[in-house]
Coordinates of C-alpha atoms in Angstrom, one line a residue:
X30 CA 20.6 1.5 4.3
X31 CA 22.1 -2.1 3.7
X32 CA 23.0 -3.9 0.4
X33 CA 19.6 -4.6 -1.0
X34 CA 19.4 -8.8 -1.4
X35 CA 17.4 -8.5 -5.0
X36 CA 15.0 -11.4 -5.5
X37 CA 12.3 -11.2 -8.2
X38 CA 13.3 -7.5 -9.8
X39 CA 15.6 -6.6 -12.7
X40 CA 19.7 -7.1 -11.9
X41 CA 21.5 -4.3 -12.2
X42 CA 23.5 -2.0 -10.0
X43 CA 22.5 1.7 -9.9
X44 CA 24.3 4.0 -11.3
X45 CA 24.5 7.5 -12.8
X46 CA 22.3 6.4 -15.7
X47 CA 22.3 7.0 -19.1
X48 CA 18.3 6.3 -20.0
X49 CA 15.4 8.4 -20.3
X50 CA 11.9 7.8 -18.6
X51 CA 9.3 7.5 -21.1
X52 CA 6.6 10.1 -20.0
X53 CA 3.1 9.2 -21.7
X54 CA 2.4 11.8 -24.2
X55 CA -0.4 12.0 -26.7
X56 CA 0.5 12.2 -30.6
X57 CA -1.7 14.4 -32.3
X58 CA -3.0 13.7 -36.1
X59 CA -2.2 16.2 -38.1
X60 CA -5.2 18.5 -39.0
X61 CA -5.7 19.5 -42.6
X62 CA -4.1 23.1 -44.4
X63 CA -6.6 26.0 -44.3
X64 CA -9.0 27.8 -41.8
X65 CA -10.2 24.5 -40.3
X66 CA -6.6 23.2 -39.0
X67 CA -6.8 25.3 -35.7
X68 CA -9.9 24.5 -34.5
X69 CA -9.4 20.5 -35.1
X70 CA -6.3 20.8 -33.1
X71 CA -7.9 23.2 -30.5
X72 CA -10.5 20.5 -30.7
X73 CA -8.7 17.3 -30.5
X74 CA -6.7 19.2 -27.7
X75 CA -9.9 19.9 -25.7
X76 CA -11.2 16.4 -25.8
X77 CA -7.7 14.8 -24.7
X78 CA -7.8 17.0 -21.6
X79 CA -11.5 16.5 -21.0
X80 CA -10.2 12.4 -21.0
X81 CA -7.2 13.1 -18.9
X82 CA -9.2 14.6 -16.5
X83 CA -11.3 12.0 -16.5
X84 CA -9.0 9.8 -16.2
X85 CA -7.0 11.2 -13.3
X86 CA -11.0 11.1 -11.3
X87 CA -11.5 7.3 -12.2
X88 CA -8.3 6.1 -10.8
X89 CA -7.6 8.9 -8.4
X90 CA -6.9 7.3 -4.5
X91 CA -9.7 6.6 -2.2
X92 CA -10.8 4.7 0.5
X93 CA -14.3 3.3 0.6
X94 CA -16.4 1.7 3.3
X95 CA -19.2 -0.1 3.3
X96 CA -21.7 -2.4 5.1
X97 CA -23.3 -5.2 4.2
X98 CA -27.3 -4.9 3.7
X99 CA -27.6 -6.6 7.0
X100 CA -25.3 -4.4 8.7
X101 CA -23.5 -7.4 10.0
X102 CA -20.6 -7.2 7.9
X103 CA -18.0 -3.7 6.9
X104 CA -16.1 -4.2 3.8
X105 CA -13.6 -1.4 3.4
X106 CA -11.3 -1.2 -0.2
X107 CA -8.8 0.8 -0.7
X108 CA -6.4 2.3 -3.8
X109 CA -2.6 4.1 -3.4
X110 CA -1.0 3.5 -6.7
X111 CA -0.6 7.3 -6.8
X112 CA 0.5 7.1 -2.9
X113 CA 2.9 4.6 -3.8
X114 CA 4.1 6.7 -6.9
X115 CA 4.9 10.0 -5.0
X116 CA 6.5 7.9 -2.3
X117 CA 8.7 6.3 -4.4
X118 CA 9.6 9.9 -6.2
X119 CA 9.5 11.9 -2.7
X120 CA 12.7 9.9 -1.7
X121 CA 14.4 8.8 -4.7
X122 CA 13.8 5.3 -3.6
X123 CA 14.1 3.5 -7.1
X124 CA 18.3 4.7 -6.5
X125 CA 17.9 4.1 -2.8
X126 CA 16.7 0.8 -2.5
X127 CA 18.5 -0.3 -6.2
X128 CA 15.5 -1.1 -7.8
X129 CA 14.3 -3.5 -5.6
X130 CA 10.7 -3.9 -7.1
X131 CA 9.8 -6.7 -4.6
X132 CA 10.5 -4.1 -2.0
X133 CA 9.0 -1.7 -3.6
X134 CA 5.9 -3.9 -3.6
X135 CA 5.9 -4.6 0.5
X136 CA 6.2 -0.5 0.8
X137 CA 2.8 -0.3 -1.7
X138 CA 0.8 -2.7 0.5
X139 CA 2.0 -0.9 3.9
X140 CA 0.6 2.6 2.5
X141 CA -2.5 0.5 1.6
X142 CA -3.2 -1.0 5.2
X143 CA -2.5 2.4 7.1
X144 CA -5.1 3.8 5.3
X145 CA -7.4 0.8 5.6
X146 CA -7.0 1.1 9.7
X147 CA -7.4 4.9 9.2
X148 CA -10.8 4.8 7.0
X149 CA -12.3 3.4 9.9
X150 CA -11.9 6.3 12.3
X151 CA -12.9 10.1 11.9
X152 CA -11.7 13.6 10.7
X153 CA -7.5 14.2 12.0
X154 CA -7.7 11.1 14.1
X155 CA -4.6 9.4 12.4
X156 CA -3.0 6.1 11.8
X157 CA 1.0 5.2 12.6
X158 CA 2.5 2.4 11.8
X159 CA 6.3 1.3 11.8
X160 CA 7.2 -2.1 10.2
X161 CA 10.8 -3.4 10.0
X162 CA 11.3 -5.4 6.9
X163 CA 14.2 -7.1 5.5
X164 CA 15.6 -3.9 3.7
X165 CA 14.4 -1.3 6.1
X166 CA 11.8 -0.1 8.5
X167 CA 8.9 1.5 6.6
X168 CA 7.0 4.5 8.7
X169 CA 3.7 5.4 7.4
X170 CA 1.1 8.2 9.0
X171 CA -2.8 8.0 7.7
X172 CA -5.6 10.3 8.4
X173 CA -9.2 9.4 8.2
X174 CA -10.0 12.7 6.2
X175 CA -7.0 11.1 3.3
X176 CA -3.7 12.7 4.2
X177 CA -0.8 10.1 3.9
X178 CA 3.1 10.1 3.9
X179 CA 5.4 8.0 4.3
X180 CA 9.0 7.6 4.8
X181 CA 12.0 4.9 5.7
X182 CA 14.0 4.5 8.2
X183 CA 17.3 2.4 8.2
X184 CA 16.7 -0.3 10.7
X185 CA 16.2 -4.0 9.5
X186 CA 16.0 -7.4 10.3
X187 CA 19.2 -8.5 11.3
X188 CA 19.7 -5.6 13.5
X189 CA 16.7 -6.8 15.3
X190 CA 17.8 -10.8 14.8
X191 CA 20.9 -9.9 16.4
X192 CA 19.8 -8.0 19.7
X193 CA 17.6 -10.9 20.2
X194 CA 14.0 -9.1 19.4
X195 CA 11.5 -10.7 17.0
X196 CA 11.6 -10.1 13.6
X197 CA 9.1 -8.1 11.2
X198 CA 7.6 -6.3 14.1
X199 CA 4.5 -4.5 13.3
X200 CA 3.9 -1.1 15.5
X201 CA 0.3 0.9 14.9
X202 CA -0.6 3.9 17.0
X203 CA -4.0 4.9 17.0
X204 CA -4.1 8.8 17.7
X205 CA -7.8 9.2 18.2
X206 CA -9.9 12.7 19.8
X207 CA -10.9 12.8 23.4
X208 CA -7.7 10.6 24.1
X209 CA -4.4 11.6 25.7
X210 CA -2.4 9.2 24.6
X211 CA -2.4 7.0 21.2
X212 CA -3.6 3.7 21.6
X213 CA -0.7 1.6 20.9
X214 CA -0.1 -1.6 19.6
X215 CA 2.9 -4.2 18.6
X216 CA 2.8 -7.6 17.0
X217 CA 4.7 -9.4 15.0
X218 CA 3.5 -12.2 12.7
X219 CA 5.3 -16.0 13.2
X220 CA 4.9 -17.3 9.7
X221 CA 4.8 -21.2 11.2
X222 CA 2.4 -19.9 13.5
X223 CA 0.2 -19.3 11.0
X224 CA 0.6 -22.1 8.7
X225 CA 0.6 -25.4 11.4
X226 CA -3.0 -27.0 12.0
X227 CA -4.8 -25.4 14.9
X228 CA -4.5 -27.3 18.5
X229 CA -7.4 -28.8 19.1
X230 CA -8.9 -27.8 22.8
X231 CA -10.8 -29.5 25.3
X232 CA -13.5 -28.3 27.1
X233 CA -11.1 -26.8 30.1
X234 CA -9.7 -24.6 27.1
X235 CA -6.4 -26.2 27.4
X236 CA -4.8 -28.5 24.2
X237 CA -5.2 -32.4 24.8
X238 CA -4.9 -35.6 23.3
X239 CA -7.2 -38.9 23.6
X240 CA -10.8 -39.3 23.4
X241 CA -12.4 -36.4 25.1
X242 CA -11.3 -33.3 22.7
X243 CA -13.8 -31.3 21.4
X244 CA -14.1 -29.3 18.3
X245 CA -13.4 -25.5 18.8
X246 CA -16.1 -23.5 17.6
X247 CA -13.8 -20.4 17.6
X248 CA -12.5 -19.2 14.2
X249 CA -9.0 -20.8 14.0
X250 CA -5.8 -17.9 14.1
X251 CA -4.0 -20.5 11.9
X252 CA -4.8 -20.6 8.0
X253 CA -4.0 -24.3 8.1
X254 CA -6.6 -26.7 5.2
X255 CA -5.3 -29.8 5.0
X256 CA -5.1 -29.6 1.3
X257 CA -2.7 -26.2 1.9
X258 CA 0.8 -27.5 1.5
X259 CA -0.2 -29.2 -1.9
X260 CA -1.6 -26.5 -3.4
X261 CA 1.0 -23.7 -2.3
X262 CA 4.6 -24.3 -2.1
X263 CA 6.4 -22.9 0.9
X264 CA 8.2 -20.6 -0.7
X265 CA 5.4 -18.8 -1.7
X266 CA 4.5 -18.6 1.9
X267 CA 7.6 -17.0 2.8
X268 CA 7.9 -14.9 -0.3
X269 CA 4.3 -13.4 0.8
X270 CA 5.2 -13.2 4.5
X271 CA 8.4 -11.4 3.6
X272 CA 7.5 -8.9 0.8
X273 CA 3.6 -8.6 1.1
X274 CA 1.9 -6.4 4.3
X275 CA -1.2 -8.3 4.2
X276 CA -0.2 -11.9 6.1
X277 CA 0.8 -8.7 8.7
X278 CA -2.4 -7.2 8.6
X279 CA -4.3 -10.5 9.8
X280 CA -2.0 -10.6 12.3
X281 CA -2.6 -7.5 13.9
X282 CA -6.5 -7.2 13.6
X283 CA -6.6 -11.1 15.3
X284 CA -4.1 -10.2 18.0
X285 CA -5.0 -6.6 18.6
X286 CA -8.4 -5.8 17.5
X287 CA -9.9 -9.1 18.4
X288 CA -11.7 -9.5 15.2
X289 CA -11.7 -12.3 12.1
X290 CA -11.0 -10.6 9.1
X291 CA -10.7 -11.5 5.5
X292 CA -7.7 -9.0 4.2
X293 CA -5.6 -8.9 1.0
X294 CA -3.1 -6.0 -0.4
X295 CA -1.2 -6.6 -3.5
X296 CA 0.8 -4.2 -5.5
X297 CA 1.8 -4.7 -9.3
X298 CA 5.3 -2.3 -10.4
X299 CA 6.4 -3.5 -13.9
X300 CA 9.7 -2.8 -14.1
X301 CA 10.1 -2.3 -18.1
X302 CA 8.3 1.6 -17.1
X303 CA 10.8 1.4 -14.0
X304 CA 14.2 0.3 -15.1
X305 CA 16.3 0.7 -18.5
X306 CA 17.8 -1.8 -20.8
X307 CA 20.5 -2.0 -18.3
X308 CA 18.8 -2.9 -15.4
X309 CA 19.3 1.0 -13.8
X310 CA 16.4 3.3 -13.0
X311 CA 15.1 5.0 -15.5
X312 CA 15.0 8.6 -12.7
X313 CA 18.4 8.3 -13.1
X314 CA 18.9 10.0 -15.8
X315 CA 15.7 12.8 -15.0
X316 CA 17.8 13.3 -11.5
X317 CA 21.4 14.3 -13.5
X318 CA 19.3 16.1 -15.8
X319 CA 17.8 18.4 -12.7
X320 CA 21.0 18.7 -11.1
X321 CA 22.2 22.5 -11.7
X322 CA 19.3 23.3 -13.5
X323 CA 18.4 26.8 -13.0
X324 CA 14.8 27.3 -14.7
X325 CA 12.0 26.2 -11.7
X326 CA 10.2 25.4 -14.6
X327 CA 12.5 22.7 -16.2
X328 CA 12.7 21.3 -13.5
X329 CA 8.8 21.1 -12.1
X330 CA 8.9 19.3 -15.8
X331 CA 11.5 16.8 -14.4
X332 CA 9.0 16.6 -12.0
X333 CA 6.2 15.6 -13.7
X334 CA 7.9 13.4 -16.1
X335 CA 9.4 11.1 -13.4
X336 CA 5.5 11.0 -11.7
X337 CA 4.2 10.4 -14.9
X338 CA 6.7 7.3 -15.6
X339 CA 5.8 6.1 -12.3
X340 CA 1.9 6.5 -11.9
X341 CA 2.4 4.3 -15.5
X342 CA 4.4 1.7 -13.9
X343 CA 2.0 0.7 -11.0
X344 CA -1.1 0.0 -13.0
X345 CA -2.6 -0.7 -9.3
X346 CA -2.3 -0.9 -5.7
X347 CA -5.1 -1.8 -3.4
X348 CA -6.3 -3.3 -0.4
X349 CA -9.5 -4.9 0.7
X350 CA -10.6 -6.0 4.2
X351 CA -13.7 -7.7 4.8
X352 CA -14.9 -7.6 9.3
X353 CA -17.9 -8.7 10.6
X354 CA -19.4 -6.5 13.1
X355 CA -20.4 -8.5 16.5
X356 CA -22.1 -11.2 14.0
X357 CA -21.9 -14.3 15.5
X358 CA -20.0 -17.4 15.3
X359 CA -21.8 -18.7 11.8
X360 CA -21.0 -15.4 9.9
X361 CA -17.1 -15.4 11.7
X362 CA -16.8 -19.3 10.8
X363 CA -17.8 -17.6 6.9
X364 CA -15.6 -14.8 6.8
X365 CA -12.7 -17.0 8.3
X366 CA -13.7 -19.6 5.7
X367 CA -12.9 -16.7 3.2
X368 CA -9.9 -15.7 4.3
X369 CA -8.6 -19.1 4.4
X370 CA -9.2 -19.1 0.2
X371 CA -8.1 -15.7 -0.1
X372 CA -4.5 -15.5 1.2
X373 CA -3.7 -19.5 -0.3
X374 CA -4.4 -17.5 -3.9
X375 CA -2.8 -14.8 -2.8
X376 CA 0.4 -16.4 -1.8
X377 CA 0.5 -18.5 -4.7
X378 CA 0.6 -14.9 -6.9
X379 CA 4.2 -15.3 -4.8
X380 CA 5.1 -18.8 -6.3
X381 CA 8.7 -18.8 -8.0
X382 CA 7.6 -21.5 -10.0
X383 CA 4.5 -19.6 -11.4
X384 CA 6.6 -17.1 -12.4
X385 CA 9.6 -19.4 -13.5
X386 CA 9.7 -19.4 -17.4
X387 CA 11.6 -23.2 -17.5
X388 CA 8.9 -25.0 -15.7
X389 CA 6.9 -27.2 -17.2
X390 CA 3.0 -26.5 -18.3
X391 CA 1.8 -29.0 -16.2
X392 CA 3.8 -27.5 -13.1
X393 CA 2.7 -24.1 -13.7
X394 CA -0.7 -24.6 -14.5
X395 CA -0.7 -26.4 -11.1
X396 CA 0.8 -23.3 -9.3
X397 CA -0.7 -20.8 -11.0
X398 CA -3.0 -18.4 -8.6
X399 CA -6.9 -18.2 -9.7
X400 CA -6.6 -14.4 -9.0
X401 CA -4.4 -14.1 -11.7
X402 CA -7.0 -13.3 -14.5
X403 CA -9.0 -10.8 -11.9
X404 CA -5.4 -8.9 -11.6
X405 CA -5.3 -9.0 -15.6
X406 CA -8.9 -7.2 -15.7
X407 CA -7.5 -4.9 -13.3
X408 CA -4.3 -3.4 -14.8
X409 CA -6.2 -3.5 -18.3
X410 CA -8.9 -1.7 -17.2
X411 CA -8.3 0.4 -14.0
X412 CA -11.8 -1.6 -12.3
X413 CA -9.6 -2.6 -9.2
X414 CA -12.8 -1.8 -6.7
X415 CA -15.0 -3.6 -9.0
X416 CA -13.7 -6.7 -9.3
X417 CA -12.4 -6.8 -6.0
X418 CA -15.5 -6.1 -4.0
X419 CA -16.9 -8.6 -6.7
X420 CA -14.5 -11.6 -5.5
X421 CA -15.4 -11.1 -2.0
X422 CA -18.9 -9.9 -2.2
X423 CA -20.3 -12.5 -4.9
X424 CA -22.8 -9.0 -5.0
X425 CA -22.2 -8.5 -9.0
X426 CA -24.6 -5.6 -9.2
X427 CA -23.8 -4.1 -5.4
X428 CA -20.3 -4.3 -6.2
X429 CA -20.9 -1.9 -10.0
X430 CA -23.2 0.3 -7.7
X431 CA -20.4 0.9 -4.9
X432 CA -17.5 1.4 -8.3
X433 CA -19.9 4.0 -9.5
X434 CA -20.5 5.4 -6.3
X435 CA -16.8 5.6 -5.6
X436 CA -16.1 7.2 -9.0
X437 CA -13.9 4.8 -10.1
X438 CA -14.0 2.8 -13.7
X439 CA -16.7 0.3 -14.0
X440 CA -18.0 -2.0 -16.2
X441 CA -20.9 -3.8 -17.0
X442 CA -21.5 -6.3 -14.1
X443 CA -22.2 -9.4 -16.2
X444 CA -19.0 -9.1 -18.3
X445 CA -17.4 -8.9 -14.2
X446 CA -19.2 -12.1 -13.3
X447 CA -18.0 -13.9 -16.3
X448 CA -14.5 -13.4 -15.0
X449 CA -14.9 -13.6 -11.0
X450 CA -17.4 -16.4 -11.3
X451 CA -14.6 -19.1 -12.2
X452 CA -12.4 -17.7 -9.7
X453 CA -14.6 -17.6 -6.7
X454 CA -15.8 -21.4 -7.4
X455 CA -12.1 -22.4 -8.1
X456 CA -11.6 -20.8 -4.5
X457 CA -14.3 -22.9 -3.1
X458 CA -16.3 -19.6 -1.5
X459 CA -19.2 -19.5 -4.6
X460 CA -21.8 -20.0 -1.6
X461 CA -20.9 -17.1 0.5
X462 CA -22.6 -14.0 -0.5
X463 CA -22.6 -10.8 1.1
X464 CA -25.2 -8.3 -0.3
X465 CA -23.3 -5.0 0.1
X466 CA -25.4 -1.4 0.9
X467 CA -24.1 0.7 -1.9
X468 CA -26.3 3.2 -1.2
X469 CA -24.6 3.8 2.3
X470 CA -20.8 3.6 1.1
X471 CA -18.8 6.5 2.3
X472 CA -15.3 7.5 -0.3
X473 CA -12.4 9.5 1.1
X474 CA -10.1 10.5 -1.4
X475 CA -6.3 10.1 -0.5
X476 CA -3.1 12.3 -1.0
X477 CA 0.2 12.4 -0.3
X478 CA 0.5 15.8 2.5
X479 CA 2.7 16.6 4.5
X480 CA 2.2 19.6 7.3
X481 CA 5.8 20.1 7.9
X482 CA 7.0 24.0 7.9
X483 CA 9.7 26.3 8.6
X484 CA 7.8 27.5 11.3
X485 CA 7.8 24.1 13.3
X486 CA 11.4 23.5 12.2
X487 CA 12.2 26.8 14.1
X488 CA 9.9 25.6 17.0
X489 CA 11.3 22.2 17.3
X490 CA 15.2 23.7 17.1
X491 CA 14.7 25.4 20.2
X492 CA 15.7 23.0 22.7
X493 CA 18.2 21.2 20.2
X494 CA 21.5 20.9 21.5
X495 CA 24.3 23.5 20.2
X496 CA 26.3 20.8 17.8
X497 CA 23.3 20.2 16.3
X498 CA 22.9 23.9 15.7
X499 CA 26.6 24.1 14.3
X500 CA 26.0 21.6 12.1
X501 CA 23.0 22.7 10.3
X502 CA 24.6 26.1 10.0
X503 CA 27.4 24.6 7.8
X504 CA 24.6 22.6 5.8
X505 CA 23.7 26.5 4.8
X506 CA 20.5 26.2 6.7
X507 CA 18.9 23.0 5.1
X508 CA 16.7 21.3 7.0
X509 CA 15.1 18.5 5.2
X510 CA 11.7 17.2 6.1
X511 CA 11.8 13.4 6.5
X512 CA 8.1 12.2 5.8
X513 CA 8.2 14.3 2.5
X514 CA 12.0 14.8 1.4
X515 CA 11.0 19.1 1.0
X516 CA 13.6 21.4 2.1
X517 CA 13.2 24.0 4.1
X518 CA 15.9 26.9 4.4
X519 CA 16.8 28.7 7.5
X520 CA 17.3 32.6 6.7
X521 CA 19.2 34.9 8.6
X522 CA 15.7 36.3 10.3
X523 CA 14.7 32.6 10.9
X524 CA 18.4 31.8 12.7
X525 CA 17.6 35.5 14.7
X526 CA 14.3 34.6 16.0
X527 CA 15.8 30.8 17.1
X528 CA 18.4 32.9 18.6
X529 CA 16.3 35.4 20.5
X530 CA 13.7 32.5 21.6
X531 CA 16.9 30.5 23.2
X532 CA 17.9 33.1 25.1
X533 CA 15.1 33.9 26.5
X534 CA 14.7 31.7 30.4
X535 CA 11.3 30.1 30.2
X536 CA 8.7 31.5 32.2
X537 CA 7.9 29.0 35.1
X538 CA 4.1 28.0 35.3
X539 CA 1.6 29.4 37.6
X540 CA 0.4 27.5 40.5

């Protein structure tokens, strides 16, 4: 992989490390001398597992879908912070990519719209997408029944710039049953595209000026308002094209699946849980610290230290995506109306000067994003599919009933109004309502699992070519599995089956 270009994350180059990663640990009281003291500590210990249990079900990974009460509308939402955790930990990426939390952040919202596009089809059918990014080409496979991994590969940009093929191209294969082949489709998202007033059409369909153009009734592909370049800066624009999947995502469901979404994905990593007081990665240290360890069990607790920092330092990941169903041009016009609203505060959560400590009050009141409060209530509070389904719903009491149905965190829906309210008027969308069917909303919970083995590494090293043999044999047998960074060993009755299933001529089908 190329030298990182690091824009909004900690400087610092990585090195061998010298911090240690804060693993969240419980301090108990001390219990009193006597008889009593060990069962207040067998107590206390009891009720801080029964709440860490909990805890782990009410922000575990899901996806949820749901329709509207008129069934005209889908609203699927979903969470990988935990997806985005083990990814990061999988394949050492905080070293790999030197801290680069924007990064970082593009790879948590790519996770999140595979498994959007996978919730929406059935059992093993599966979800693969390939998007090439500034750093590096992220590869991501989703099932609909909640198996994900995920894994990079070292082609970027400029490679692509270079030979002359558009940049930030966005692959999905659709691997669905009773099909031969995946469905298979490739866009890539022109950020002026999006942002330049629509054309205006005439009634042949083709653009013209004068007196005789008409008004397109068709939901615009562009997110132009005329109002847009006042309230968000370009540079937000291209901040959220370049390091946020979702601008991407409306790309590919207008182009490819014909449809007028309203989408957003955002991903929050703070980097005090991430990086030391040096600017290195705090898994620096852990990964020295495993590094000749002989106990498995020291180091499965290196393990789970190092996901324990990291499921702490991405309060939340998540993705919403709001699709009418064959509704008709009003309800499009209203969805499209939403989306509009939606990515403008989104891409202003992008804004250098929001985030610029020198600018003046005035200047950052003025770019601050009106989701910014509603991403406050979500890393305080772990309500991500409340609030969320709240914004674009306006359904206060549909939106509790779908958290609760979910199993997620909830709160009471008044105290959820009070903050959404004011952001869904200062988004100009208070009119648009969509009463959501709770009762009907199907949850998938979502892992990180991978099916590689050592049997399909035998099976796949029976046609490789000799050098490629050779070489493994002096890497002792090591095969390493991409998606998933586990490491499968060849033994000597492994490398004698290969042997025995090379040399044997293949049999010649049967007519």
């Amino acid at each position: 992989m190329r030298s990182i270009r690091i824009l909004r994350c900690a400087p610092g180059a990585v090195g061998n490390g010298c911090g240690t990663a804060a693993g969240a640990a419980n301090s108990n009281a001390s219990s009193p001398a006597g008889t009593g003291s060990s069962t207040s500590t067998s107590g206390f210990s009891t009720a801080s597992s029964v709440h860490s249990t909990l805890h782990a079900l009410r922000t575990r990974d899901i996806t949820l879908r749901l329709p509207s009460k008129d069934h005209l509308i889908r609203i699927s939402f979903c969470s990988t912070s935990h997806l985005l955790a083990e990814t990061i930990r999988r394949h050492d990426l905080l070293r790999h990519t030197r801290a680069n939390l924007p990064f970082l952040q593009l790879l948590g919202t790519q996770l999140t719209f595979a498994n959007l596009m996978a919730s929406a089809l059935e059992g093993e059918e599966r979800v693969e997408t390939r998007f090439t990014a500034e750093e590096a080409t992220i590869v991501t496979e989703a099932l609909a029944l909640g198996e994900c991994r995920c894994y990079l590969r070292s082609e970027y940009n400029a490679q692509l710039e270079a030979q002359g093929h558009p940049t930030f191209p966005l692959r999905v294969n659709r691997v669905l049953y009773r099909q031969r082949a995946p469905f298979t489709s490739l866009v890539h998202a022109d950020l002026a595209e999006l942002l330049q007033p629509p054309t205006p059409t005439s009634s042949t369909g083709t653009p013209k000026d004068g007196e005789d153009v008409i008004v397109d009734q068709t939901v615009p592909y562009s997110l132009y308002t005329p109002a847009m370049a006042s309230r968000v800066p370009l540079d937000a624009w291209t901040n959220f094209y370049s390091y946020n999947s979702t601008l991407h995502a409306y790309n590919y469901l207008r182009r490819s699946d014909g449809c007028v979404p309203a989408v957003w994905m955002h991903a929050a990593l703070d980097a005090d849980g991430l990086l030391d007081a040096d600017g290195a990665p705090t898994s620096n240290d852990m990964n020295a610290d495993a590094k000749g360890v002989g106990s498995e069990g020291v180091e499965e607790a290196q393990v789970q230290a190092l996901q324990r920092t990291l499921r702490h330092a991405i309060p939340y990941n998540f993705g919403v995506a709001v699709t009418p169903l064959a509704a008709g041009s009003a309800v499009d016009q209203q969805v499209g109306r939403l989306n509009q609203m939606l990515m403008e505060a989104a891409a202003l959560l992008y804004s250098s000067q929001s985030s610029d400590s020198d600018a003046s009050g005035a200047d950052a009141a003025a770019s601050a994003s009106p989701l910014q409060p509603l991403l406050y209530q979500c890393k305080m509070k772990h309500t991500a599919c409340q609030h969320v389904l709240s914004l674009l719903s306006g359904d206060y009491e549909g939106a509790h009933a779908s958290a609760v149905a979910a199993r997620q965190y909830s709160e009471d829906p008044a105290q959820v109004a009070a903050v959404v309210d004011p952001i869904r008027r200062s988004m100009g969308v208070a009119d648009l309502v969509i009463p959501l069917a709770a009762t009907e909303a199907a949850r998938v919970g979502l892992d990180f699992f991978c099916r590689c083995s050592k049997q399909n590494i035998v099976s796949s090293l029976v046609v490789a070519p000799l050098s490629a043999l050779t070489s493994l044999r002096e890497n002792h047998g090591i095969v390493s599995c991409s998606f998933c960074g586990k490491r499968h060993q060849l033994g000597a009755e492994d490398w004698a089956a290969l042997e025995k299933t090379r040399a044997t001529p293949p049999v010649s089908p049967s007519r």
